[in-house]
Each structure stands twice: as structure tokens, then as C-alpha cells.
């Protein structure tokens, strides 16, 4: 369903100080033989006794684990309001959150699903099932969130994308994609296999709650429109939001309110 929403600014309550706790944790990736940082936001109700849901929030190309909490600090208020944990992992400068078939130093799909999630579930009191786990992100992270969720529906119950690069094939010379997948002209099969719009066949009926958001002035707008149409043609239920806006933090600071509300409503249904 194509939905246009008004601002959700009323969800950003005004506090003199955030009650949520923000930690930077060090995680170990055995697959890449390195230590990777992540920001973890725990709401004020977290006491290590009651298990809370978790939203994994991914950054974009050239970003890092601190982007969201630095540029949109209001996500701390939303973590408090909705009473779930938010995890912002570092996805490398240009990992695209996949396991590169040509560079063994980039195994970020393995990192997220086999190393980071077990670490978070061990360190924090979490709902350790897909009913309490969601993932979303912006741009490269929007691609990553849908890519990982589509491929791992046993781990994630809800997934979102903001200004996501949901079809990477029109951009063969951009954002280090050829470093991750090889040149499109030489490795077309790799590009086909690693683009979100080609993974709809993996979706099981009523298995994954999906929300997609992209501004009309965004260079990814066309590929998001195409994904939306393809999902409509296949009767794949999803929320689709579009409104005036470009590929920038002004847009994402607004989008995140819709995304986190969507995740909150998903978690409530699964309680």
C-alpha cells in the first residue's frame, strides 16, 4: 500500500536530558580477524531482567557506527518511548553489508548474522527470536537491512529501508561496489545475486514485516519505486512511504520516526 504520512515530530518528546544509556562496545569478528565497534542504546527501563526487543540500525556508505546517535540523537528518546534496544554496528566504509566474493576482508553478512547478533544476545537481556528482532538502515544500510532480512527470515521479523540502494545494478561505477563484487561487466552474476530487488523470491508469505521509505528527489527514488511495483505485482505486503526529500540527514532524521514506530508496532503484535 502506498502511504504518504504527515510528520511524526510529536513522537520526539522534549527532555532536558536523555534517560537512555548509550554505550560503545567492542565486538570480535573471527571471520574478518578484527575488532569492530558498535553503539548500543538501552532504554531507561532496561535492568537486565526483562528481555527487550532489538532493532539493528545500519549506517550508509562512508559512515560508521556513531552516525545515527551523533546526527539523530533523538533516537535515544524513541528507544525510551518504545522500550527496546537499538544497536548501531559499524559496517565498514563500503561493505554494503554483504560477504564479498572477491575480498575476504569484507564478510559483513557473516559478521552481522553470526557474530554480532550472538554477541548482543549474550551481553544483553534480549528477546532471542525473530519476534523480537528487526533491522533497518539508510542508503547502503537500507540495502543491507533488506538484503540481510530477506536472506535470514529466521533471524529477523521486521525490516526497513530509508533511501536504500535496493537495486545496485544501475550504479556500476559508484560507492566501491566494484571493489566488493568485481566489475559489473566481468561479474554480472555476482551483481544479480547481491541486489535486493532480485531476492523477492526468498520471501515467505506473511513472514517478514517490511517498510520502505524514499524521497522523491533521491537518486535512489526510481529503484525504490521499481521495487515497490514489483512487490505490489507479487502481492507482497509492505508499507511504502514517499514524500518530498533528498538523500540527506534532514530526510533520514524524519524517516527514522516512521521506521521505529513500525518496528514498535511489530513487536507489540508479537508479545
Coordinates of N, CA, C and O in Angstrom, one line a residue, residues 96-231:
X96 N 28.6 -2.7 2.1 CA 27.3 -3.0 1.6 C 26.6 -4.2 2.4 O 25.7 -4.8 1.9
X97 N 27.2 -4.5 3.5 CA 26.7 -5.5 4.4 C 26.5 -6.9 3.8 O 25.6 -7.6 4.1
X98 N 27.5 -7.2 2.9 CA 27.5 -8.5 2.3 C 28.8 -9.1 2.4 O 29.8 -8.5 2.9
X99 N 28.9 -10.4 2.1 CA 30.1 -11.1 2.1 C 30.7 -11.0 0.7 O 30.2 -11.6 -0.3
X100 N 31.8 -10.2 0.5 CA 32.3 -10.0 -0.8 C 32.9 -11.3 -1.4 O 33.7 -12.0 -0.7
X101 N 32.5 -11.6 -2.6 CA 33.0 -12.8 -3.2 C 34.4 -12.7 -3.7 O 35.1 -13.7 -4.2
X102 N 35.0 -11.4 -3.7 CA 36.3 -11.2 -4.2 C 37.3 -10.7 -3.2 O 38.5 -10.7 -3.4
X103 N 36.8 -10.3 -2.0 CA 37.7 -9.7 -1.0 C 37.3 -10.3 0.4 O 36.3 -10.0 1.0
X104 N 38.2 -11.2 0.8 CA 37.9 -11.9 2.1 C 37.9 -11.0 3.3 O 37.5 -11.4 4.4
X105 N 38.4 -9.8 3.2 CA 38.4 -8.8 4.3 C 37.0 -8.2 4.5 O 36.8 -7.5 5.5
X106 N 36.1 -8.5 3.6 CA 34.7 -7.9 3.8 C 33.7 -9.1 3.8 O 33.2 -9.6 2.8
X107 N 33.4 -9.5 5.1 CA 32.4 -10.5 5.3 C 31.4 -10.0 6.3 O 31.2 -10.5 7.4
X108 N 30.7 -8.9 5.9 CA 29.8 -8.3 6.8 C 28.5 -8.9 7.0 O 27.8 -8.7 8.0
X109 N 28.1 -9.7 6.0 CA 26.9 -10.5 6.3 C 27.1 -11.6 7.4 O 26.4 -11.7 8.3
X110 N 28.3 -12.2 7.3 CA 28.7 -13.2 8.3 C 28.8 -12.5 9.7 O 28.4 -13.0 10.7
X111 N 29.4 -11.3 9.6 CA 29.6 -10.6 10.9 C 28.3 -10.2 11.6 O 28.1 -10.5 12.8
X112 N 27.3 -9.7 10.8 CA 26.1 -9.3 11.4 C 25.3 -10.5 12.0 O 24.9 -10.5 13.1
X113 N 25.1 -11.5 11.1 CA 24.2 -12.6 11.5 C 24.8 -13.7 12.4 O 24.1 -14.3 13.2
X114 N 26.1 -13.9 12.3 CA 26.8 -15.0 13.0 C 27.7 -14.5 14.2 O 28.0 -15.3 15.0
X115 N 28.0 -13.2 14.2 CA 28.9 -12.7 15.2 C 28.3 -11.6 16.1 O 28.4 -11.7 17.3
X116 N 27.7 -10.6 15.4 CA 27.2 -9.5 16.2 C 25.9 -9.9 16.9 O 25.8 -9.6 18.1
X117 N 25.0 -10.5 16.3 CA 23.7 -10.9 16.9 C 24.0 -11.8 18.1 O 23.4 -11.6 19.2
X118 N 24.8 -12.9 18.0 CA 25.1 -13.7 19.2 C 25.8 -12.9 20.3 O 25.5 -13.1 21.5
X119 N 26.6 -12.0 19.9 CA 27.3 -11.1 21.0 C 26.3 -10.3 21.7 O 26.3 -10.3 23.0
X120 N 25.4 -9.6 21.0 CA 24.3 -8.8 21.6 C 23.4 -9.7 22.5 O 23.1 -9.3 23.7
X121 N 23.0 -10.8 22.0 CA 22.1 -11.7 22.8 C 22.8 -12.2 24.0 O 22.1 -12.5 25.0
X122 N 24.1 -12.4 24.0 CA 24.8 -12.9 25.2 C 25.1 -11.8 26.2 O 25.0 -12.0 27.4
X123 N 25.4 -10.6 25.7 CA 25.8 -9.5 26.6 C 24.5 -8.8 27.2 O 24.6 -8.3 28.3
X124 N 23.4 -8.8 26.5 CA 22.2 -8.1 26.9 C 21.0 -9.1 27.1 O 21.0 -10.1 26.4
X125 N 20.1 -8.7 27.9 CA 18.9 -9.5 28.0 C 17.9 -9.1 26.9 O 17.3 -8.0 26.9
X126 N 17.9 -9.9 25.9 CA 17.1 -9.6 24.7 C 16.1 -10.7 24.4 O 16.2 -11.8 24.9
X127 N 15.1 -10.4 23.6 CA 14.2 -11.4 23.0 C 15.0 -12.1 21.9 O 15.2 -11.5 20.8
X128 N 15.3 -13.3 22.2 CA 16.2 -14.0 21.3 C 15.5 -14.8 20.2 O 15.7 -16.0 20.1
X129 N 14.7 -14.1 19.5 CA 14.0 -14.8 18.4 C 13.6 -13.7 17.4 O 13.7 -12.5 17.6
X130 N 13.2 -14.1 16.2 CA 12.8 -13.2 15.1 C 11.6 -12.3 15.6 O 11.4 -11.2 15.1
X131 N 10.8 -12.7 16.6 CA 9.7 -11.9 17.0 C 10.2 -10.7 17.8 O 9.4 -9.8 18.0
X132 N 11.4 -10.7 18.2 CA 11.9 -9.5 19.0 C 13.2 -9.0 18.3 O 14.0 -8.3 19.0
X133 N 13.3 -9.1 17.0 CA 14.5 -8.6 16.3 C 14.1 -8.0 15.0 O 13.4 -8.6 14.1
X134 N 14.5 -6.8 14.7 CA 14.2 -6.0 13.5 C 15.5 -5.4 13.0 O 16.5 -5.2 13.8
X135 N 15.5 -5.0 11.7 CA 16.7 -4.3 11.2 C 16.2 -3.3 10.1 O 15.3 -3.5 9.4
X136 N 16.9 -2.1 10.1 CA 16.7 -1.1 9.2 C 17.9 -0.3 9.0 O 18.9 -0.5 9.7
X137 N 17.9 0.6 8.0 CA 19.1 1.4 7.7 C 18.9 2.4 6.6 O 17.8 2.4 6.0
X138 N 19.9 3.3 6.4 CA 19.8 4.3 5.3 C 20.8 4.0 4.2 O 21.9 3.5 4.5
X139 N 20.4 4.3 3.0 CA 21.2 4.2 1.8 C 21.9 2.8 1.7 O 21.2 1.8 1.5
X140 N 23.2 2.7 1.8 CA 23.9 1.4 1.8 C 23.3 0.5 2.9 O 23.1 -0.7 2.7
X141 N 22.9 1.1 4.0 CA 22.3 0.4 5.1 C 20.9 0.0 4.9 O 20.4 -1.0 5.4
X142 N 20.2 0.7 4.0 CA 18.9 0.3 3.6 C 18.9 -1.0 2.7 O 18.2 -1.9 2.9
X143 N 19.9 -0.9 1.8 CA 20.2 -2.2 1.1 C 20.5 -3.3 2.0 O 20.0 -4.4 1.9
X144 N 21.5 -3.0 2.9 CA 21.9 -4.0 3.8 C 20.8 -4.6 4.7 O 20.8 -5.9 4.9
X145 N 19.9 -3.8 5.2 CA 18.9 -4.3 6.1 C 17.9 -5.2 5.3 O 17.6 -6.3 5.8
X146 N 17.5 -4.8 4.1 CA 16.6 -5.7 3.4 C 17.3 -6.9 2.9 O 16.8 -8.1 2.9
X147 N 18.6 -6.8 2.4 CA 19.4 -7.9 1.9 C 19.5 -9.0 3.0 O 19.3 -10.2 2.8
X148 N 19.9 -8.5 4.2 CA 20.1 -9.5 5.3 C 18.8 -10.1 5.8 O 18.7 -11.3 6.1
X149 N 17.7 -9.3 5.9 CA 16.4 -9.8 6.4 C 15.8 -10.7 5.4 O 15.2 -11.8 5.8
X150 N 15.9 -10.4 4.1 CA 15.4 -11.3 3.1 C 16.1 -12.7 3.1 O 15.4 -13.7 2.9
X151 N 17.4 -12.7 3.4 CA 18.2 -13.9 3.4 C 18.1 -14.6 4.7 O 18.5 -15.8 4.8
X152 N 17.7 -14.0 5.8 CA 17.7 -14.6 7.1 C 16.4 -14.3 7.8 O 16.4 -13.7 8.9
X153 N 15.3 -14.8 7.3 CA 14.0 -14.6 7.8 C 13.8 -15.3 9.1 O 12.9 -15.1 9.9
X154 N 14.7 -16.3 9.4 CA 14.7 -17.0 10.7 C 15.2 -16.1 11.8 O 14.9 -16.3 13.0
X155 N 16.0 -15.0 11.5 CA 16.6 -14.1 12.5 C 15.8 -12.9 12.6 O 15.7 -12.3 13.8
X156 N 15.2 -12.3 11.6 CA 14.6 -11.0 11.6 C 13.1 -11.2 11.3 O 12.7 -11.8 10.4
X157 N 12.2 -10.5 12.1 CA 10.8 -10.5 11.9 C 10.3 -9.3 11.2 O 9.2 -9.3 10.6
X158 N 11.1 -8.2 11.2 CA 10.7 -6.9 10.5 C 12.0 -6.3 9.9 O 13.1 -6.4 10.5
X159 N 11.8 -5.6 8.8 CA 12.9 -5.0 8.1 C 12.4 -3.7 7.5 O 11.3 -3.6 7.0
X160 N 13.4 -2.7 7.4 CA 13.0 -1.4 6.8 C 14.2 -0.9 6.0 O 15.3 -1.4 6.1
X161 N 13.9 0.1 5.2 CA 14.9 0.7 4.3 C 14.5 2.2 4.2 O 13.4 2.5 3.9
X162 N 15.5 3.1 4.4 CA 15.4 4.5 4.1 C 16.3 4.9 3.0 O 17.6 4.8 3.2
X163 N 15.8 5.4 1.9 CA 16.7 5.8 0.8 C 17.6 4.7 0.4 O 18.8 5.0 0.0
X164 N 17.1 3.5 0.4 CA 18.0 2.4 0.2 C 18.4 2.2 -1.3 O 17.7 2.4 -2.2
X165 N 19.7 1.7 -1.4 CA 20.2 1.3 -2.8 C 19.7 -0.1 -3.1 O 20.4 -1.1 -3.1
X166 N 18.4 -0.2 -3.3 CA 17.7 -1.5 -3.4 C 18.0 -2.3 -4.7 O 17.6 -3.4 -4.8
X167 N 18.5 -1.6 -5.7 CA 19.0 -2.2 -6.9 C 20.3 -1.5 -7.2 O 20.4 -0.3 -7.6
X168 N 21.4 -2.3 -7.1 CA 22.7 -1.7 -7.3 C 23.2 -1.7 -8.7 O 24.1 -1.0 -9.1
X169 N 22.5 -2.4 -9.6 CA 23.0 -2.6 -11.0 C 23.1 -1.3 -11.8 O 23.9 -1.2 -12.6
X170 N 22.2 -0.3 -11.6 CA 22.3 0.9 -12.3 C 23.5 1.8 -12.0 O 23.8 2.8 -12.6
X171 N 24.3 1.4 -10.9 CA 25.4 2.2 -10.4 C 26.7 1.5 -10.4 O 27.4 1.4 -9.3
X172 N 27.2 1.0 -11.5 CA 28.4 0.1 -11.5 C 29.7 0.8 -11.2 O 30.6 0.2 -10.8
X173 N 29.7 2.1 -11.3 CA 30.9 2.9 -11.0 C 30.9 3.6 -9.7 O 31.8 4.4 -9.4
X174 N 29.9 3.4 -8.9 CA 29.7 4.2 -7.6 C 30.0 3.4 -6.4 O 29.8 2.2 -6.3
X175 N 30.4 4.1 -5.3 CA 30.4 3.7 -3.9 C 31.1 2.4 -3.7 O 30.7 1.6 -2.8
X176 N 32.2 2.1 -4.4 CA 33.1 1.0 -4.2 C 32.4 -0.3 -4.4 O 32.9 -1.4 -4.0
X177 N 31.3 -0.3 -5.1 CA 30.6 -1.6 -5.4 C 31.4 -2.6 -6.2 O 31.4 -3.8 -5.9
X178 N 32.2 -2.1 -7.1 CA 33.1 -3.0 -7.9 C 34.2 -3.6 -7.1 O 34.7 -4.7 -7.4
X179 N 34.6 -2.9 -6.0 CA 35.6 -3.4 -5.1 C 35.0 -4.6 -4.3 O 35.7 -5.5 -3.9
X180 N 33.7 -4.6 -4.1 CA 33.1 -5.6 -3.3 C 32.6 -6.8 -4.2 O 32.7 -7.9 -3.7
X181 N 32.2 -6.5 -5.4 CA 31.6 -7.5 -6.3 C 32.4 -7.8 -7.5 O 32.0 -8.7 -8.3
X182 N 33.4 -7.0 -7.8 CA 34.1 -7.1 -9.1 C 33.3 -6.2 -10.1 O 32.2 -5.8 -9.9
X183 N 33.9 -5.9 -11.2 CA 33.3 -5.1 -12.2 C 32.0 -5.7 -12.8 O 32.0 -7.0 -13.0
X184 N 31.0 -4.9 -13.0 CA 29.7 -5.5 -13.5 C 29.9 -6.2 -14.8 O 29.3 -7.2 -15.0
X185 N 30.7 -5.6 -15.7 CA 30.9 -6.2 -17.0 C 31.6 -7.6 -16.9 O 31.5 -8.4 -17.8
X186 N 32.4 -7.8 -15.8 CA 33.1 -9.1 -15.7 C 32.4 -10.1 -14.8 O 32.6 -11.3 -14.9
X187 N 31.6 -9.6 -13.8 CA 31.0 -10.4 -12.9 C 29.5 -10.1 -12.8 O 29.0 -9.8 -11.7
X188 N 28.7 -10.2 -13.9 CA 27.3 -9.8 -13.8 C 26.5 -10.7 -12.9 O 25.6 -10.2 -12.3
X189 N 26.9 -12.0 -12.8 CA 26.1 -12.9 -12.0 C 26.2 -12.5 -10.5 O 25.2 -12.6 -9.7
X190 N 27.4 -11.9 -10.1 CA 27.5 -11.5 -8.7 C 26.6 -10.3 -8.4 O 26.0 -10.2 -7.3
X191 N 26.5 -9.4 -9.3 CA 25.7 -8.2 -9.1 C 24.2 -8.6 -9.1 O 23.4 -8.1 -8.3
X192 N 23.8 -9.6 -9.9 CA 22.4 -10.1 -9.9 C 22.1 -10.7 -8.5 O 21.0 -10.5 -8.0
X193 N 23.0 -11.5 -8.0 CA 22.8 -12.3 -6.8 C 22.8 -11.4 -5.5 O 22.2 -11.8 -4.5
X194 N 23.4 -10.2 -5.6 CA 23.6 -9.4 -4.4 C 22.7 -8.1 -4.4 O 23.0 -7.2 -3.6
X195 N 21.7 -8.1 -5.3 CA 20.9 -6.9 -5.3 C 19.5 -7.2 -4.7 O 18.9 -8.3 -5.0
X196 N 19.0 -6.4 -3.9 CA 17.7 -6.7 -3.1 C 16.6 -7.0 -4.0 O 15.8 -7.9 -3.8
X197 N 16.4 -6.2 -5.1 CA 15.2 -6.4 -5.9 C 15.1 -7.8 -6.6 O 14.1 -8.2 -7.0
X198 N 16.3 -8.5 -6.6 CA 16.3 -9.9 -7.2 C 16.0 -10.9 -6.1 O 16.1 -12.1 -6.5
X199 N 15.8 -10.5 -4.9 CA 15.7 -11.5 -3.8 C 14.2 -11.7 -3.3 O 14.0 -12.4 -2.3
X200 N 13.3 -11.2 -4.0 CA 11.9 -11.2 -3.6 C 11.4 -12.7 -3.6 O 10.5 -13.0 -2.8
X201 N 12.0 -13.5 -4.4 CA 11.6 -14.9 -4.4 C 11.9 -15.7 -3.1 O 11.3 -16.7 -2.8
X202 N 12.7 -15.1 -2.3 CA 13.1 -15.7 -1.0 C 12.0 -15.4 0.1 O 12.0 -16.2 1.1
X203 N 11.2 -14.4 -0.1 CA 10.2 -14.1 0.9 C 9.1 -15.1 1.1 O 8.4 -15.5 0.1
X204 N 8.9 -15.5 2.3 CA 7.8 -16.5 2.6 C 6.6 -15.7 3.0 O 6.7 -14.6 3.6
X205 N 5.4 -16.2 2.6 CA 4.2 -15.4 2.9 C 4.0 -15.1 4.4 O 4.2 -15.9 5.2
X206 N 3.7 -13.8 4.6 CA 3.4 -13.3 6.0 C 4.6 -13.6 6.9 O 4.4 -13.6 8.2
X207 N 5.8 -13.7 6.5 CA 6.9 -14.0 7.3 C 7.6 -12.7 7.8 O 8.0 -12.7 9.0
X208 N 7.8 -11.7 6.9 CA 8.6 -10.6 7.2 C 7.8 -9.3 7.1 O 7.2 -9.1 6.0
X209 N 7.7 -8.5 8.1 CA 7.1 -7.2 8.1 C 8.1 -6.2 7.4 O 9.2 -6.1 7.9
X210 N 7.6 -5.4 6.4 CA 8.6 -4.6 5.6 C 8.0 -3.2 5.5 O 6.9 -3.0 5.2
X211 N 9.0 -2.2 5.7 CA 8.6 -0.8 5.5 C 9.8 -0.2 4.6 O 11.0 -0.4 4.9
X212 N 9.4 0.5 3.6 CA 10.3 1.1 2.6 C 10.0 2.6 2.5 O 8.9 3.0 2.4
X213 N 11.0 3.4 2.5 CA 10.8 4.9 2.5 C 11.9 5.5 1.6 O 13.1 5.2 1.7
X214 N 11.5 6.4 0.7 CA 12.5 7.1 -0.1 C 11.9 8.4 -0.6 O 10.7 8.5 -1.0
X215 N 12.7 9.5 -0.6 CA 12.2 10.8 -1.1 C 12.2 10.9 -2.6 O 12.9 10.3 -3.3
X216 N 11.3 11.8 -3.0 CA 11.1 11.9 -4.5 C 12.3 12.6 -5.2 O 12.4 12.4 -6.4
X217 N 13.2 13.3 -4.5 CA 14.3 13.9 -5.1 C 15.6 13.1 -4.9 O 16.7 13.5 -5.2
X218 N 15.5 11.9 -4.4 CA 16.6 11.0 -4.1 C 17.1 10.3 -5.4 O 16.2 9.9 -6.2
X219 N 18.4 10.1 -5.5 CA 18.9 9.4 -6.7 C 18.5 7.9 -6.7 O 18.6 7.2 -7.7
X220 N 18.1 7.4 -5.5 CA 17.6 6.0 -5.4 C 16.1 5.9 -5.5 O 15.5 4.8 -5.4
X221 N 15.4 7.0 -5.8 CA 13.9 7.0 -5.9 C 13.4 6.1 -6.9 O 12.5 5.3 -6.7
X222 N 14.0 6.1 -8.1 CA 13.5 5.2 -9.2 C 13.6 3.7 -8.8 O 12.6 3.0 -9.1
X223 N 14.7 3.3 -8.3 CA 14.9 1.9 -8.0 C 13.9 1.5 -6.8 O 13.5 0.4 -6.7
X224 N 13.6 2.4 -5.9 CA 12.7 2.1 -4.8 C 11.2 2.0 -5.4 O 10.5 1.2 -5.0
X225 N 10.9 2.9 -6.3 CA 9.6 2.8 -7.0 C 9.5 1.5 -7.7 O 8.4 0.8 -7.7
X226 N 10.5 1.1 -8.4 CA 10.5 -0.2 -9.1 C 10.4 -1.4 -8.2 O 9.6 -2.3 -8.5
X227 N 11.1 -1.3 -7.0 CA 10.9 -2.4 -6.1 C 9.5 -2.4 -5.5 O 8.9 -3.5 -5.4
X228 N 8.9 -1.3 -5.2 CA 7.6 -1.2 -4.7 C 6.6 -1.8 -5.7 O 5.7 -2.6 -5.3
X229 N 6.7 -1.5 -7.0 CA 5.8 -2.0 -8.0 C 6.0 -3.5 -8.1 O 5.0 -4.3 -8.3
X230 N 7.2 -4.0 -8.1 CA 7.5 -5.4 -8.2 C 6.9 -6.2 -7.0 O 6.3 -7.3 -7.2
X231 N 6.9 -5.6 -5.8 CA 6.3 -6.2 -4.7 C 4.8 -6.2 -4.7 O 4.1 -7.1 -4.3

